[in-house]
Every structure is written in structure tokens, then in C-alpha cells.
Short mmCIF file of C-alpha atoms in Angstrom, two decimals:
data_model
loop_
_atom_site.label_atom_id
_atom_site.label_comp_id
_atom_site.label_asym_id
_atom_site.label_seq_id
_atom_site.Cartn_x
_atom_site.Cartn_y
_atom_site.Cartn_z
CA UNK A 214 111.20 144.10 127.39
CA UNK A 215 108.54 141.65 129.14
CA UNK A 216 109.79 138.25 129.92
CA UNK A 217 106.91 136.61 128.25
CA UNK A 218 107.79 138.33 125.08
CA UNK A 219 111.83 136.70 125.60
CA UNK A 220 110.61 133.69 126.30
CA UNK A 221 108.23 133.68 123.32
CA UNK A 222 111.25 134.87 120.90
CA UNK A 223 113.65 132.00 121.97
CA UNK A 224 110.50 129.61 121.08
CA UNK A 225 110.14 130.88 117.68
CA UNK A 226 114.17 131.06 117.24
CA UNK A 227 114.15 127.57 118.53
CA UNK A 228 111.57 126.40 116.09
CA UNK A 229 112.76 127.96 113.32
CA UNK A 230 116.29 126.05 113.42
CA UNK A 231 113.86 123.07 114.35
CA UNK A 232 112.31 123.52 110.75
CA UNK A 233 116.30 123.65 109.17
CA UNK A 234 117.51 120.90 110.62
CA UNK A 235 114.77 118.33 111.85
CA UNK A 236 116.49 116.83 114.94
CA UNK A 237 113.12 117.12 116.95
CA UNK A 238 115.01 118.31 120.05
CA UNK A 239 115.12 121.88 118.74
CA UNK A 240 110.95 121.43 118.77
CA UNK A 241 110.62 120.02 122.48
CA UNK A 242 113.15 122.85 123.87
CA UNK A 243 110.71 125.68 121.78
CA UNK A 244 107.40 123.90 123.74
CA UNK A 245 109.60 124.34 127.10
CA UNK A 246 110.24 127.91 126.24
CA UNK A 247 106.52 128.25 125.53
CA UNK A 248 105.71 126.62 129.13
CA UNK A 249 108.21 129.43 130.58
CA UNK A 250 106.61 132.09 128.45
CA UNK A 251 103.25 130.78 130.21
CA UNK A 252 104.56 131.17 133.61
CA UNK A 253 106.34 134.84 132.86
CA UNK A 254 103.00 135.59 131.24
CA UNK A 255 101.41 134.68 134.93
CA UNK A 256 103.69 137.75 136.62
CA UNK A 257 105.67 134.96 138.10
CA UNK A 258 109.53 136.08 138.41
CA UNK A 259 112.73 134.60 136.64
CA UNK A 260 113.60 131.75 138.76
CA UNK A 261 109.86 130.31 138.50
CA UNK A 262 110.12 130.73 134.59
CA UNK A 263 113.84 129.03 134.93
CA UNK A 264 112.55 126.13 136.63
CA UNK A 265 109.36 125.94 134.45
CA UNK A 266 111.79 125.27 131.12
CA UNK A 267 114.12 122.90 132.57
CA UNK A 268 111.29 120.78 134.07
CA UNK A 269 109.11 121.12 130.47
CA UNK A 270 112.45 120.56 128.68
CA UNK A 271 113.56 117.15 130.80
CA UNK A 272 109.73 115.88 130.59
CA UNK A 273 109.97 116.17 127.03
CA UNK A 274 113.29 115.10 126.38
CA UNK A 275 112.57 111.73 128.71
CA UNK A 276 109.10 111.21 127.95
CA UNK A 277 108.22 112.29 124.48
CA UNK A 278 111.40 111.99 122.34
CA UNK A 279 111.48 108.25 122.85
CA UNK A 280 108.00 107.70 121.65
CA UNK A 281 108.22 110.21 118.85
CA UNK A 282 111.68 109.00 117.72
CA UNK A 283 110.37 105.59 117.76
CA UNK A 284 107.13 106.25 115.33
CA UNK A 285 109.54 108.44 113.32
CA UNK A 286 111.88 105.57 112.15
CA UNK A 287 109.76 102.07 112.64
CA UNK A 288 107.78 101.94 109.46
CA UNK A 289 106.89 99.56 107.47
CA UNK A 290 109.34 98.97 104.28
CA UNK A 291 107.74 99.46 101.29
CA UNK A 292 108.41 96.47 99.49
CA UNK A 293 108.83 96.95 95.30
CA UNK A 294 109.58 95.40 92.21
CA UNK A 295 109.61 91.38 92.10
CA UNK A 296 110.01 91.79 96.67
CA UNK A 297 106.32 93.11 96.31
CA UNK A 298 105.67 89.54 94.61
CA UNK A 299 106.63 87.68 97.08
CA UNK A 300 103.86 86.32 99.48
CA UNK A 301 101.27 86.90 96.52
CA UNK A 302 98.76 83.92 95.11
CA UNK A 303 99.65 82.66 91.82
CA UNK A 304 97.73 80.30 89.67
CA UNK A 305 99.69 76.74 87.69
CA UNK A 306 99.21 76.79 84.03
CA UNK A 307 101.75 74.21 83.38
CA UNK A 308 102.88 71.79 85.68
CA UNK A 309 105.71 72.96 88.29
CA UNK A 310 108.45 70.87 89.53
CA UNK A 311 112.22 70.57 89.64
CA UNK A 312 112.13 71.44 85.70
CA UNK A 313 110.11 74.76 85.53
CA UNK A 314 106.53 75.00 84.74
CA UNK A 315 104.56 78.56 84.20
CA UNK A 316 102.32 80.68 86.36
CA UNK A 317 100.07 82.62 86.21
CA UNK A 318 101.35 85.50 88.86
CA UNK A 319 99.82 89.18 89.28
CA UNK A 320 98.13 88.98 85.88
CA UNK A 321 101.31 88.05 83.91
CA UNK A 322 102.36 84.72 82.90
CA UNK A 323 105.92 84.16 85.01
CA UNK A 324 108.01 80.85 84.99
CA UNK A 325 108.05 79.02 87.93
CA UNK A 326 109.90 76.18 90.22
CA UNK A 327 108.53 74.08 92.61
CA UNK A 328 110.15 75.78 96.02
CA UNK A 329 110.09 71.90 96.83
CA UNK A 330 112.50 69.92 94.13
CA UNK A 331 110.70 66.97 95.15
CA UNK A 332 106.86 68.13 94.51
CA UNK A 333 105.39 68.32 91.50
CA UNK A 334 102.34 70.93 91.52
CA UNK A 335 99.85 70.08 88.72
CA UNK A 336 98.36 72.98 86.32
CA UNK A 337 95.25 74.93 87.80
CA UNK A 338 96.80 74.63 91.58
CA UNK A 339 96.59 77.56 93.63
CA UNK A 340 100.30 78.64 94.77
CA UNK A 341 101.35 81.05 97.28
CA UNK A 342 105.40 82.45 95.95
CA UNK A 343 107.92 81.76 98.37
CA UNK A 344 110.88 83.53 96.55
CA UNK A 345 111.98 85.11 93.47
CA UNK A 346 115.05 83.65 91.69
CA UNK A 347 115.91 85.72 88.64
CA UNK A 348 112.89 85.37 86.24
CA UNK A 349 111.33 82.22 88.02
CA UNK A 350 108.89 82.24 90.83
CA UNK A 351 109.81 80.04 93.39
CA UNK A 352 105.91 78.72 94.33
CA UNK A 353 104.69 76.21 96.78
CA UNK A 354 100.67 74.66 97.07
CA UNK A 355 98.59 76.95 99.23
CA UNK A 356 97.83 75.13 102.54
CA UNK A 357 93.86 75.22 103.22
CA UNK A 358 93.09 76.42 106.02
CA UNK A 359 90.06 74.63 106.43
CA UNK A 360 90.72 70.59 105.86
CA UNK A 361 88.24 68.21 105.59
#
């Protein structure tokens, strides 16, 4: 059997138990096989293709796993539910305070606390919602960015 043909059946065996059980690894160590499979396929002999995998399969074990692991598992979290609220704008329609006024939040009318017991937002204030608590909004008066 060629050597280029061995090399090109431990790739495929190597990327088959790659797809059943999604380590990565099992993926970088079928690319070194392919880089050996390259250099049998060259008429080079075994100690060349030898040499050619371990130095494919440390490059990509040092170089590329990092990076890949690290785009794999640092995403964003999806944020959903009343979590997705939080940050969003939200219009007074009755005065906010300590006692709880309403907003209007997302479309829907929500009731809402001043997220500062002390300040009293009056109706038709833009709010930006700091927390949820429950049912109520916890809501605090947009800064503008631009002062006079």
C-alpha cells in the first residue's frame, strides 16, 4: 500500500471521530496527517513524513487551538426575557419616584421606580432602565449627551 494512501486513511479516521466527539484536536491531528500524506505523496521516505506530522501537529496544537478555542467559547450571551430590557429607553407616563409611577417600556406599559429614591422623574421624561425588580422597572433620566 502507498504511504500517501496511509497517511490519507488516518486523516479521514481522524476526522471522522473529530465529527463524534468535537474536541477540535482530533481535526488539527487529521490536517497533520494530511501535511504527511503531502510529503509521502512527494516520494519522500518515512522519517521525512514522521517529522512532517509531528511538526504540523505541534504548530497546530500551539498555534491554532488557542485562537480557535478562544472564538469557540467567548461569545456574546444572549440576553432574554426582562435581562434583554435592561439598558433599553423607556418613556414616563406617570410620574416616577420612591412610590412607583408607569412607563412606557418596549411598547408595553410597565411600572416603574425611580433607581434614585430621592428623584422624582416627571411624566413624558426619557429614561434609560437600570434594573428589573419583579414587575417594576428600575429607570433613571437619560443623561444628554450634548448639554447646553
Amino acid at each position: 500500500m502507498q504511504s500517501w494512501l496511509l497517511w490519507l486513511i488516518i486523516a479521514g479516521l481522524l476526522g471522522t471521530a473529530e465529527l463524534m466527539t468535537a474536541t477540535l484536536d482530533l481535526l488539527l491531528l487529521a490536517i497533520a496527517a494530511l501535511a504527511a500524506a503531502g510529503v509521502a505523496g512527494l516520494g519522500l521516505g518515512i522519517g521525512l513524513q514522521l517529522l512532517a506530522f509531528a511538526v504540523t501537529a505541534a504548530a497546530m496544537i500551539t498555534l491554532v487551538r488557542p485562537v480557535a478555542r478562544r472564538h469557540l467559547t467567548s461569545h456574546e450571551q444572549l440576553r432574554t426575557g426582562v435581562a434583554a430590557l435592561i439598558g433599553r429607553e423607556a418613556v414616563v407616563l406617570s410620574p416616577v419616584g420612591r412610590e412607583p409611577g408607569r412607563v412606557r417600556l418596549n411598547g408595553e406599559e410597565w411600572s416603574a421606580r425611580s433607581y434614585d429614591p430621592d428623584l422624582v422623574i416627571p411624566a413624558g421624561t426619557t429614561v434609560d432602565v437600570f434594573a428589573i425588580e419583579g414587575a417594576t422597572a428600575l429607570v433613571h433620566p437619560r443623561e444628554d449627551p450634548w448639554p447646553n
